[in-house]
Amino acid sequence: MPPFVPSDFCVPDTLATSEFRLRMLTVNDVVKDYDAVMSSVEHCRTIWGGKWPEGLTLEQNLIDLGWHQKEFQIRRSFAYTVVAPDESMVLGCVYLLPASKAGYDAEVFLWIRQSHLQSGMEDRLFDAVRQWVAADWPFKAVAYPGRSISLADWKNLSSL
C-alpha cells in the first residue's frame, strides 16, 4: 500500500482563522477534548452514525488521542484539534484519513461542538478546511462524507 502522503511532503502544522485554529490533536488535549465530545454526543452521532461516543470514559479518550497522535507522527492519518485562538476551549476536530472507498485518495470528517452549531461555525470550518486541503495537501480526489456526499451514498460505494 502506498503511503498516505509522499515522504517529502511537509505536513501542515496549523490552519488558523480569526475564529479558530487547527493543530495536531495530542494526549495533552484529553480533558478539553473529552468535554467537547461529551457535550456534543448527539451531533457526533450525526457525523458517523452509530452509538459513539456512548460510554466513552476519560481514560478511553486518552487512549484514542494517543492513537491519533501516533498516527499523525507516523503520517498514516492526521487528526487536528480545533481550538479557540487562545486555546481556552476545544471546539471540535478534523480528521484526514486514507480513503476507504474506490475513486478517492483521502476522506475528511469534521465536527464542531454542538453549542457552536447555531453560529454557523461548522460551515465556516468546512469551507476553511476544504480550501486548505485543496491548496496545501497533495490529494487529487477528496471525499467529505456527510457533506460533499451523503453518508448513505458513501457507505454504498465500493470499498478499497
Tab-separated table of N, CA and C in Angstrom:
chain	number	residue	atom	x	y	z
A	1	MET	N	0.848	-1.184	0.000
A	1	MET	CA	0.000	0.000	0.000
A	1	MET	C	0.890	1.243	0.000
A	2	PRO	N	0.631	2.172	-0.901
A	2	PRO	CA	1.440	3.396	-0.942
A	2	PRO	C	1.198	4.242	0.306
A	3	PRO	N	2.176	5.085	0.652
A	3	PRO	CA	1.975	5.957	1.823
A	3	PRO	C	0.825	6.930	1.579
A	4	PHE	N	0.211	7.352	2.668
A	4	PHE	CA	-0.915	8.290	2.581
A	4	PHE	C	-0.475	9.616	1.970
A	5	VAL	N	0.688	10.103	2.397
A	5	VAL	CA	1.274	11.312	1.816
A	5	VAL	C	2.712	10.987	1.417
A	6	PRO	N	3.238	11.643	0.387
A	6	PRO	CA	4.620	11.383	-0.029
A	6	PRO	C	5.606	11.664	1.106
A	7	SER	N	6.718	10.949	1.102
A	7	SER	CA	7.702	11.092	2.179
A	7	SER	C	8.291	12.494	2.238
A	8	ASP	N	8.315	13.206	1.113
A	8	ASP	CA	8.874	14.555	1.111
A	8	ASP	C	7.820	15.648	1.338
A	9	PHE	N	6.577	15.240	1.586
A	9	PHE	CA	5.512	16.217	1.823
A	9	PHE	C	5.636	16.783	3.231
A	10	CYS	N	5.600	18.099	3.343
A	10	CYS	CA	5.652	18.769	4.643
A	10	CYS	C	4.220	18.934	5.159
A	11	VAL	N	3.872	18.137	6.159
A	11	VAL	CA	2.517	18.158	6.716
A	11	VAL	C	2.274	19.502	7.411
A	12	PRO	N	1.205	20.182	7.061
A	12	PRO	CA	0.916	21.470	7.703
A	12	PRO	C	0.730	21.328	9.220
A	13	ASP	N	1.351	22.234	9.952
A	13	ASP	CA	1.225	22.234	11.413
A	13	ASP	C	-0.115	22.789	11.862
A	14	THR	N	-0.561	23.838	11.180
A	14	THR	CA	-1.761	24.537	11.635
A	14	THR	C	-2.562	25.092	10.459
A	15	LEU	N	-3.777	25.407	10.782
A	15	LEU	CA	-4.638	26.239	9.938
A	15	LEU	C	-5.272	27.216	10.916
A	16	ALA	N	-5.094	28.493	10.673
A	16	ALA	CA	-5.606	29.491	11.617
A	16	ALA	C	-6.520	30.491	10.923
A	17	THR	N	-7.612	30.808	11.602
A	17	THR	CA	-8.505	31.888	11.192
A	17	THR	C	-8.684	32.780	12.424
A	18	SER	N	-9.433	33.824	12.289
A	18	SER	CA	-9.692	34.689	13.447
A	18	SER	C	-10.593	34.002	14.469
A	19	GLU	N	-11.264	32.936	14.050
A	19	GLU	CA	-12.263	32.272	14.884
A	19	GLU	C	-11.776	30.978	15.536
A	20	PHE	N	-10.848	30.290	14.888
A	20	PHE	CA	-10.358	29.001	15.394
A	20	PHE	C	-8.987	28.700	14.810
A	21	ARG	N	-8.349	27.712	15.428
A	21	ARG	CA	-7.039	27.256	14.962
A	21	ARG	C	-7.019	25.740	14.997
A	22	LEU	N	-6.471	25.128	13.964
A	22	LEU	CA	-6.273	23.683	13.929
A	22	LEU	C	-4.811	23.393	14.209
A	23	ARG	N	-4.575	22.370	15.021
A	23	ARG	CA	-3.227	21.868	15.268
A	23	ARG	C	-3.348	20.390	15.596
A	24	MET	N	-2.211	19.686	15.613
A	24	MET	CA	-2.239	18.256	15.873
A	24	MET	C	-2.942	17.955	17.203
A	25	LEU	N	-3.840	16.996	17.172
A	25	LEU	CA	-4.515	16.510	18.373
A	25	LEU	C	-3.520	15.654	19.151
A	26	THR	N	-3.333	15.939	20.440
A	26	THR	CA	-2.386	15.178	21.261
A	26	THR	C	-3.042	14.760	22.576
A	27	VAL	N	-2.339	13.903	23.302
A	27	VAL	CA	-2.843	13.448	24.602
A	27	VAL	C	-2.983	14.612	25.576
A	28	ASN	N	-2.256	15.683	25.351
A	28	ASN	CA	-2.364	16.848	26.231
A	28	ASN	C	-3.717	17.546	26.128
A	29	ASP	N	-4.490	17.197	25.099
A	29	ASP	CA	-5.810	17.791	24.893
A	29	ASP	C	-6.924	16.993	25.546
A	30	VAL	N	-6.596	15.938	26.276
A	30	VAL	CA	-7.602	14.959	26.695
A	30	VAL	C	-8.773	15.574	27.464
A	31	VAL	N	-8.529	16.437	28.414
A	31	VAL	CA	-9.622	16.971	29.237
A	31	VAL	C	-10.535	17.872	28.405
A	32	LYS	N	-9.944	18.805	27.672
A	32	LYS	CA	-10.754	19.718	26.855
A	32	LYS	C	-11.433	18.983	25.702
A	33	ASP	N	-10.754	17.990	25.120
A	33	ASP	CA	-11.358	17.209	24.042
A	33	ASP	C	-12.532	16.395	24.572
A	34	TYR	N	-12.343	15.774	25.715
A	34	TYR	CA	-13.412	14.964	26.311
A	34	TYR	C	-14.646	15.830	26.580
A	35	ASP	N	-14.418	17.032	27.090
A	35	ASP	CA	-15.533	17.951	27.331
A	35	ASP	C	-16.250	18.282	26.023
A	36	ALA	N	-15.491	18.544	24.968
A	36	ALA	CA	-16.107	18.867	23.673
A	36	ALA	C	-16.918	17.690	23.147
A	37	VAL	N	-16.354	16.491	23.219
A	37	VAL	CA	-17.049	15.296	22.719
A	37	VAL	C	-18.314	15.032	23.523
A	38	MET	N	-18.190	15.009	24.842
A	38	MET	CA	-19.327	14.629	25.680
A	38	MET	C	-20.421	15.697	25.700
A	39	SER	N	-20.075	16.923	25.367
A	39	SER	CA	-21.109	17.961	25.272
A	39	SER	C	-21.752	17.977	23.882
A	40	SER	N	-21.293	17.090	23.013
A	40	SER	CA	-21.754	17.078	21.618
A	40	SER	C	-22.123	15.685	21.137
A	41	VAL	N	-22.568	14.839	22.056
A	41	VAL	CA	-22.855	13.437	21.741
A	41	VAL	C	-23.821	13.311	20.565
A	42	GLU	N	-24.944	13.981	20.628
A	42	GLU	CA	-25.947	13.843	19.563
A	42	GLU	C	-25.403	14.314	18.219
A	43	HIS	N	-24.673	15.406	18.226
A	43	HIS	CA	-24.110	15.903	16.967
A	43	HIS	C	-23.067	14.933	16.414
A	44	CYS	N	-22.201	14.406	17.271
A	44	CYS	CA	-21.181	13.451	16.812
A	44	CYS	C	-21.818	12.230	16.163
A	45	ARG	N	-22.938	11.804	16.685
A	45	ARG	CA	-23.621	10.641	16.099
A	45	ARG	C	-24.129	10.940	14.695
A	46	THR	N	-24.440	12.188	14.402
A	46	THR	CA	-24.890	12.521	13.044
A	46	THR	C	-23.726	12.505	12.057
A	47	ILE	N	-22.509	12.639	12.554
A	47	ILE	CA	-21.332	12.653	11.685
A	47	ILE	C	-20.985	11.242	11.229
A	48	TRP	N	-20.982	10.287	12.159
A	48	TRP	CA	-20.549	8.924	11.847
A	48	TRP	C	-21.655	7.884	11.924
A	49	GLY	N	-22.769	8.226	12.524
A	49	GLY	CA	-23.797	7.222	12.766
A	49	GLY	C	-23.374	6.360	13.954
A	50	GLY	N	-24.162	5.386	14.294
A	50	GLY	CA	-23.810	4.508	15.404
A	50	GLY	C	-24.031	5.145	16.758
A	51	LYS	N	-23.457	4.516	17.785
A	51	LYS	CA	-23.681	4.950	19.166
A	51	LYS	C	-22.522	5.753	19.755
A	52	TRP	N	-21.383	5.823	19.068
A	52	TRP	CA	-20.254	6.574	19.611
A	52	TRP	C	-20.684	8.015	19.846
A	53	PRO	N	-20.306	8.603	20.939
A	53	PRO	CA	-19.357	8.203	21.967
A	53	PRO	C	-19.999	7.621	23.235
A	54	GLU	N	-21.134	6.961	23.102
A	54	GLU	CA	-21.810	6.383	24.266
A	54	GLU	C	-20.828	5.564	25.100
A	55	GLY	N	-20.799	5.830	26.404
A	55	GLY	CA	-19.954	5.075	27.317
A	55	GLY	C	-18.485	5.465	27.305
A	56	LEU	N	-18.108	6.465	26.534
A	56	LEU	CA	-16.713	6.884	26.465
A	56	LEU	C	-16.269	7.436	27.817
A	57	THR	N	-15.157	6.934	28.312
A	57	THR	CA	-14.591	7.441	29.559
A	57	THR	C	-13.404	8.341	29.240
A	58	LEU	N	-12.969	9.104	30.227
A	58	LEU	CA	-11.799	9.956	30.048
A	58	LEU	C	-10.580	9.106	29.694
A	59	GLU	N	-10.445	7.960	30.342
A	59	GLU	CA	-9.317	7.065	30.062
A	59	GLU	C	-9.372	6.542	28.619
A	60	GLN	N	-10.544	6.152	28.160
A	60	GLN	CA	-10.676	5.688	26.774
A	60	GLN	C	-10.383	6.813	25.791
A	61	ASN	N	-10.774	8.022	26.141
A	61	ASN	CA	-10.476	9.165	25.289
A	61	ASN	C	-8.973	9.409	25.220
A	62	LEU	N	-8.285	9.240	26.343
A	62	LEU	CA	-6.830	9.382	26.369
A	62	LEU	C	-6.182	8.375	25.418
A	63	ILE	N	-6.651	7.139	25.451
A	63	ILE	CA	-6.126	6.101	24.555
A	63	ILE	C	-6.381	6.489	23.100
A	64	ASP	N	-7.583	6.953	22.824
A	64	ASP	CA	-7.950	7.368	21.470
A	64	ASP	C	-7.059	8.516	20.993
A	65	LEU	N	-6.836	9.507	21.845
A	65	LEU	CA	-5.992	10.634	21.470
A	65	LEU	C	-4.550	10.202	21.252
A	66	GLY	N	-4.068	9.262	22.074
A	66	GLY	CA	-2.717	8.726	21.878
A	66	GLY	C	-2.577	8.041	20.531
A	67	TRP	N	-3.609	7.300	20.147
A	67	TRP	CA	-3.604	6.629	18.848
A	67	TRP	C	-3.582	7.665	17.723
A	68	HIS	N	-4.434	8.686	17.825
A	68	HIS	CA	-4.447	9.733	16.799
A	68	HIS	C	-3.094	10.445	16.718
A	69	GLN	N	-2.489	10.715	17.867
A	69	GLN	CA	-1.203	11.404	17.892
A	69	GLN	C	-0.131	10.561	17.206
A	70	LYS	N	-0.094	9.270	17.506
A	70	LYS	CA	0.899	8.382	16.893
A	70	LYS	C	0.663	8.260	15.391
A	71	GLU	N	-0.583	8.117	14.972
A	71	GLU	CA	-0.906	8.039	13.543
A	71	GLU	C	-0.418	9.302	12.818
A	72	PHE	N	-0.561	10.445	13.451
A	72	PHE	CA	-0.101	11.703	12.873
A	72	PHE	C	1.422	11.676	12.752
A	73	GLN	N	2.087	11.267	13.814
A	73	GLN	CA	3.548	11.253	13.824
A	73	GLN	C	4.133	10.315	12.773
A	74	ILE	N	3.462	9.198	12.515
A	74	ILE	CA	3.971	8.265	11.505
A	74	ILE	C	3.334	8.511	10.133
A	75	ARG	N	2.546	9.572	10.035
A	75	ARG	CA	1.992	10.057	8.774
A	75	ARG	C	0.992	9.091	8.138
A	76	ARG	N	0.288	8.351	8.960
A	76	ARG	CA	-0.705	7.397	8.470
A	76	ARG	C	-2.100	8.016	8.377
A	77	SER	N	-2.395	8.967	9.246
A	77	SER	CA	-3.624	9.759	9.220
A	77	SER	C	-3.339	11.015	10.035
A	78	PHE	N	-4.228	11.996	9.910
A	78	PHE	CA	-3.953	13.285	10.547
A	78	PHE	C	-5.199	13.797	11.256
A	79	ALA	N	-5.134	13.818	12.578
A	79	ALA	CA	-6.230	14.338	13.390
A	79	ALA	C	-5.793	15.690	13.953
A	80	TYR	N	-6.604	16.687	13.672
A	80	TYR	CA	-6.349	18.040	14.162
A	80	TYR	C	-7.433	18.407	15.157
A	81	THR	N	-7.013	18.986	16.279
A	81	THR	CA	-7.982	19.561	17.191
A	81	THR	C	-8.305	20.965	16.693
A	82	VAL	N	-9.536	21.364	16.874
A	82	VAL	CA	-9.969	22.718	16.523
A	82	VAL	C	-10.112	23.449	17.851
A	83	VAL	N	-9.276	24.453	18.056
A	83	VAL	CA	-9.278	25.171	19.329
A	83	VAL	C	-9.621	26.639	19.113
A	84	ALA	N	-10.100	27.260	20.189
A	84	ALA	CA	-10.272	28.709	20.179
A	84	ALA	C	-8.885	29.329	19.998
A	85	PRO	N	-8.793	30.504	19.403
A	85	PRO	CA	-7.475	31.112	19.173
A	85	PRO	C	-6.616	31.221	20.431
A	86	ASP	N	-7.230	31.382	21.592
A	86	ASP	CA	-6.465	31.486	22.840
A	86	ASP	C	-6.277	30.134	23.528
A	87	GLU	N	-6.676	29.034	22.863
A	87	GLU	CA	-6.544	27.661	23.377
A	87	GLU	C	-7.407	27.390	24.612
A	88	SER	N	-8.338	28.269	24.920
A	88	SER	CA	-9.155	28.094	26.119
A	88	SER	C	-10.161	26.956	25.996
A	89	MET	N	-10.478	26.554	24.766
A	89	MET	CA	-11.518	25.552	24.570
A	89	MET	C	-11.244	24.756	23.304
A	90	VAL	N	-11.498	23.447	23.389
A	90	VAL	CA	-11.535	22.632	22.179
A	90	VAL	C	-12.916	22.823	21.571
A	91	LEU	N	-12.929	23.198	20.309
A	91	LEU	CA	-14.179	23.473	19.604
A	91	LEU	C	-14.637	22.304	18.742
A	92	GLY	N	-13.733	21.374	18.434
A	92	GLY	CA	-14.073	20.237	17.590
A	92	GLY	C	-12.834	19.548	17.075
A	93	CYS	N	-12.982	18.792	15.998
A	93	CYS	CA	-11.858	18.060	15.405
A	93	CYS	C	-12.026	17.955	13.899
A	94	VAL	N	-10.890	17.753	13.230
A	94	VAL	CA	-10.835	17.485	11.796
A	94	VAL	C	-9.953	16.262	11.609
A	95	TYR	N	-10.427	15.313	10.808
A	95	TYR	CA	-9.700	14.066	10.568
A	95	TYR	C	-9.448	13.910	9.076
A	96	LEU	N	-8.187	13.790	8.683
A	96	LEU	CA	-7.808	13.486	7.307
A	96	LEU	C	-7.335	12.040	7.300
A	97	LEU	N	-8.041	11.209	6.550
A	97	LEU	CA	-7.812	9.767	6.573
A	97	LEU	C	-7.577	9.234	5.171
A	98	PRO	N	-6.797	8.143	5.056
A	98	PRO	CA	-6.695	7.490	3.749
A	98	PRO	C	-8.084	7.030	3.321
A	99	ALA	N	-8.360	7.137	2.057
A	99	ALA	CA	-9.683	6.763	1.556
A	99	ALA	C	-9.948	5.280	1.764
A	100	SER	N	-11.165	4.985	2.137
A	100	SER	CA	-11.601	3.594	2.281
A	100	SER	C	-12.472	3.177	1.101
A	101	LYS	N	-12.731	4.107	0.195
A	101	LYS	CA	-13.615	3.853	-0.943
A	101	LYS	C	-12.883	4.109	-2.258
A	102	ALA	N	-13.256	3.343	-3.273
A	102	ALA	CA	-12.657	3.484	-4.598
A	102	ALA	C	-12.954	4.867	-5.176
A	103	GLY	N	-11.982	5.405	-5.907
A	103	GLY	CA	-12.166	6.688	-6.568
A	103	GLY	C	-11.709	7.890	-5.762
A	104	TYR	N	-11.237	7.667	-4.558
A	104	TYR	CA	-10.771	8.756	-3.690
A	104	TYR	C	-9.392	8.413	-3.140
A	105	ASP	N	-8.617	9.439	-2.811
A	105	ASP	CA	-7.346	9.179	-2.141
A	105	ASP	C	-7.334	9.686	-0.703
A	106	ALA	N	-8.367	10.410	-0.298
A	106	ALA	CA	-8.478	10.866	1.093
A	106	ALA	C	-9.947	11.092	1.426
A	107	GLU	N	-10.236	10.979	2.718
A	107	GLU	CA	-11.569	11.328	3.210
A	107	GLU	C	-11.393	12.206	4.437
A	108	VAL	N	-12.259	13.185	4.556
A	108	VAL	CA	-12.146	14.165	5.636
A	108	VAL	C	-13.471	14.228	6.388
A	109	PHE	N	-13.359	14.104	7.705
A	109	PHE	CA	-14.505	14.264	8.599
A	109	PHE	C	-14.189	15.423	9.530
A	110	LEU	N	-15.214	16.143	9.942
A	110	LEU	CA	-15.007	17.228	10.904
A	110	LEU	C	-16.278	17.458	11.692
A	111	TRP	N	-16.098	18.038	12.849
A	111	TRP	CA	-17.248	18.405	13.678
A	111	TRP	C	-16.873	19.569	14.578
A	112	ILE	N	-17.891	20.288	14.986
A	112	ILE	CA	-17.774	21.410	15.921
A	112	ILE	C	-18.714	21.132	17.085
A	113	ARG	N	-18.352	21.634	18.243
A	113	ARG	CA	-19.206	21.500	19.426
A	113	ARG	C	-20.662	21.814	19.104
A	114	GLN	N	-21.522	21.031	19.686
A	114	GLN	CA	-22.961	21.226	19.498
A	114	GLN	C	-23.374	22.652	19.870
A	115	SER	N	-22.749	23.199	20.904
A	115	SER	CA	-23.110	24.543	21.371
A	115	SER	C	-22.751	25.645	20.369
A	116	HIS	N	-21.919	25.328	19.375
A	116	HIS	CA	-21.487	26.331	18.399
A	116	HIS	C	-22.130	26.145	17.020
A	117	LEU	N	-23.028	25.179	16.901
A	117	LEU	CA	-23.631	24.893	15.595
A	117	LEU	C	-24.492	26.039	15.082
A	118	GLN	N	-25.308	26.617	15.951
A	118	GLN	CA	-26.234	27.667	15.501
A	118	GLN	C	-25.511	28.896	14.970
A	119	SER	N	-24.265	29.083	15.379
A	119	SER	CA	-23.497	30.239	14.901
A	119	SER	C	-23.012	30.050	13.468
A	120	GLY	N	-23.125	28.815	12.942
A	120	GLY	CA	-22.625	28.533	11.598
A	120	GLY	C	-21.148	28.202	11.561
A	121	MET	N	-20.536	28.036	12.729
A	121	MET	CA	-19.102	27.784	12.785
A	121	MET	C	-18.704	26.515	12.025
A	122	GLU	N	-19.534	25.479	12.087
A	122	GLU	CA	-19.158	24.238	11.405
A	122	GLU	C	-19.100	24.449	9.889
A	123	ASP	N	-20.007	25.233	9.351
A	123	ASP	CA	-19.964	25.544	7.917
A	123	ASP	C	-18.709	26.343	7.574
A	124	ARG	N	-18.344	27.282	8.433
A	124	ARG	CA	-17.131	28.068	8.189
A	124	ARG	C	-15.889	27.190	8.317
A	125	LEU	N	-15.899	26.265	9.270
A	125	LEU	CA	-14.790	25.318	9.396
A	125	LEU	C	-14.685	24.468	8.135
A	126	PHE	N	-15.811	23.940	7.668
A	126	PHE	CA	-15.810	23.117	6.459
A	126	PHE	C	-15.242	23.896	5.273
A	127	ASP	N	-15.683	25.122	5.087
A	127	ASP	CA	-15.178	25.936	3.974
A	127	ASP	C	-13.670	26.156	4.094
A	128	ALA	N	-13.200	26.479	5.297
A	128	ALA	CA	-11.768	26.711	5.507
A	128	ALA	C	-10.966	25.433	5.267
A	129	VAL	N	-11.460	24.308	5.769
A	129	VAL	CA	-10.750	23.035	5.604
A	129	VAL	C	-10.731	22.621	4.140
A	130	ARG	N	-11.836	22.759	3.463
A	130	ARG	CA	-11.897	22.385	2.045
A	130	ARG	C	-10.887	23.202	1.231
A	131	GLN	N	-10.799	24.499	1.487
A	131	GLN	CA	-9.824	25.343	0.781
A	131	GLN	C	-8.389	24.961	1.148
A	132	TRP	N	-8.150	24.685	2.423
A	132	TRP	CA	-6.828	24.309	2.927
A	132	TRP	C	-6.372	22.992	2.308
A	133	VAL	N	-7.245	22.008	2.292
A	133	VAL	CA	-6.894	20.703	1.723
A	133	VAL	C	-6.596	20.853	0.231
A	134	ALA	N	-7.409	21.615	-0.473
A	134	ALA	CA	-7.191	21.810	-1.912
A	134	ALA	C	-5.872	22.532	-2.193
A	135	ALA	N	-5.517	23.489	-1.350
A	135	ALA	CA	-4.326	24.307	-1.594
A	135	ALA	C	-3.039	23.707	-1.045
A	136	ASP	N	-3.112	23.039	0.111
A	136	ASP	CA	-1.890	22.674	0.831
A	136	ASP	C	-1.624	21.184	0.978
A	137	TRP	N	-2.526	20.345	0.533
A	137	TRP	CA	-2.349	18.896	0.673
A	137	TRP	C	-2.214	18.266	-0.709
A	138	PRO	N	-1.574	17.098	-0.805
A	138	PRO	CA	-1.275	16.503	-2.115
A	138	PRO	C	-2.372	15.613	-2.703
A	139	PHE	N	-3.593	15.739	-2.228
A	139	PHE	CA	-4.658	14.836	-2.661
A	139	PHE	C	-5.342	15.345	-3.928
A	140	LYS	N	-5.724	14.403	-4.781
A	140	LYS	CA	-6.414	14.745	-6.028
A	140	LYS	C	-7.926	14.570	-5.918
A	141	ALA	N	-8.355	13.563	-5.154
A	141	ALA	CA	-9.788	13.258	-5.026
A	141	ALA	C	-10.120	13.086	-3.548
A	142	VAL	N	-10.735	14.100	-2.975
A	142	VAL	CA	-11.035	14.109	-1.542
A	142	VAL	C	-12.539	13.992	-1.338
A	143	ALA	N	-12.931	13.088	-0.465
A	143	ALA	CA	-14.343	12.928	-0.105
A	143	ALA	C	-14.584	13.586	1.247
A	144	TYR	N	-15.727	14.197	1.369
A	144	TYR	CA	-16.189	14.766	2.628
A	144	TYR	C	-17.513	14.079	2.948
A	145	PRO	N	-17.445	12.826	3.444
A	145	PRO	CA	-18.687	12.083	3.717
A	145	PRO	C	-19.605	12.856	4.663
A	146	GLY	N	-20.878	12.883	4.300
A	146	GLY	CA	-21.854	13.629	5.077
A	146	GLY	C	-21.945	15.086	4.663
A	147	ARG	N	-21.086	15.492	3.726
A	147	ARG	CA	-21.077	16.877	3.255
A	147	ARG	C	-21.111	16.921	1.729
A	148	SER	N	-20.011	16.515	1.086
A	148	SER	CA	-19.999	16.515	-0.382
A	148	SER	C	-20.656	15.262	-0.953
A	149	ILE	N	-20.855	14.273	-0.102
A	149	ILE	CA	-21.550	13.039	-0.463
A	149	ILE	C	-22.303	12.581	0.786
A	150	SER	N	-23.525	12.133	0.626
A	150	SER	CA	-24.299	11.718	1.805
A	150	SER	C	-23.650	10.495	2.448
A	151	LEU	N	-23.858	10.330	3.749
A	151	LEU	CA	-23.318	9.149	4.433
A	151	LEU	C	-23.870	7.869	3.830
A	152	ALA	N	-25.139	7.869	3.457
A	152	ALA	CA	-25.745	6.670	2.862
A	152	ALA	C	-25.060	6.332	1.542
A	153	ASP	N	-24.861	7.330	0.690
A	153	ASP	CA	-24.187	7.084	-0.586
A	153	ASP	C	-22.737	6.663	-0.362
A	154	TRP	N	-22.086	7.278	0.605
A	154	TRP	CA	-20.693	6.938	0.923
A	154	TRP	C	-20.588	5.471	1.338
A	155	LYS	N	-21.468	5.052	2.210
A	155	LYS	CA	-21.429	3.666	2.694
A	155	LYS	C	-21.705	2.663	1.580
A	156	ASN	N	-22.422	3.073	0.547
A	156	ASN	CA	-22.746	2.173	-0.562
A	156	ASN	C	-21.669	2.103	-1.638
A	157	LEU	N	-20.659	2.965	-1.570
A	157	LEU	CA	-19.573	2.914	-2.552
A	157	LEU	C	-18.721	1.673	-2.330
A	158	SER	N	-18.049	1.225	-3.377
A	158	SER	CA	-17.156	0.068	-3.275
A	158	SER	C	-15.977	0.404	-2.376
A	159	SER	N	-15.687	-0.499	-1.461
A	159	SER	CA	-14.546	-0.314	-0.568
A	159	SER	C	-13.258	-0.711	-1.268
A	160	LEU	N	-12.171	-0.125	-0.820
A	160	LEU	CA	-10.856	-0.481	-1.364
A	160	LEU	C	-10.404	-1.814	-0.818
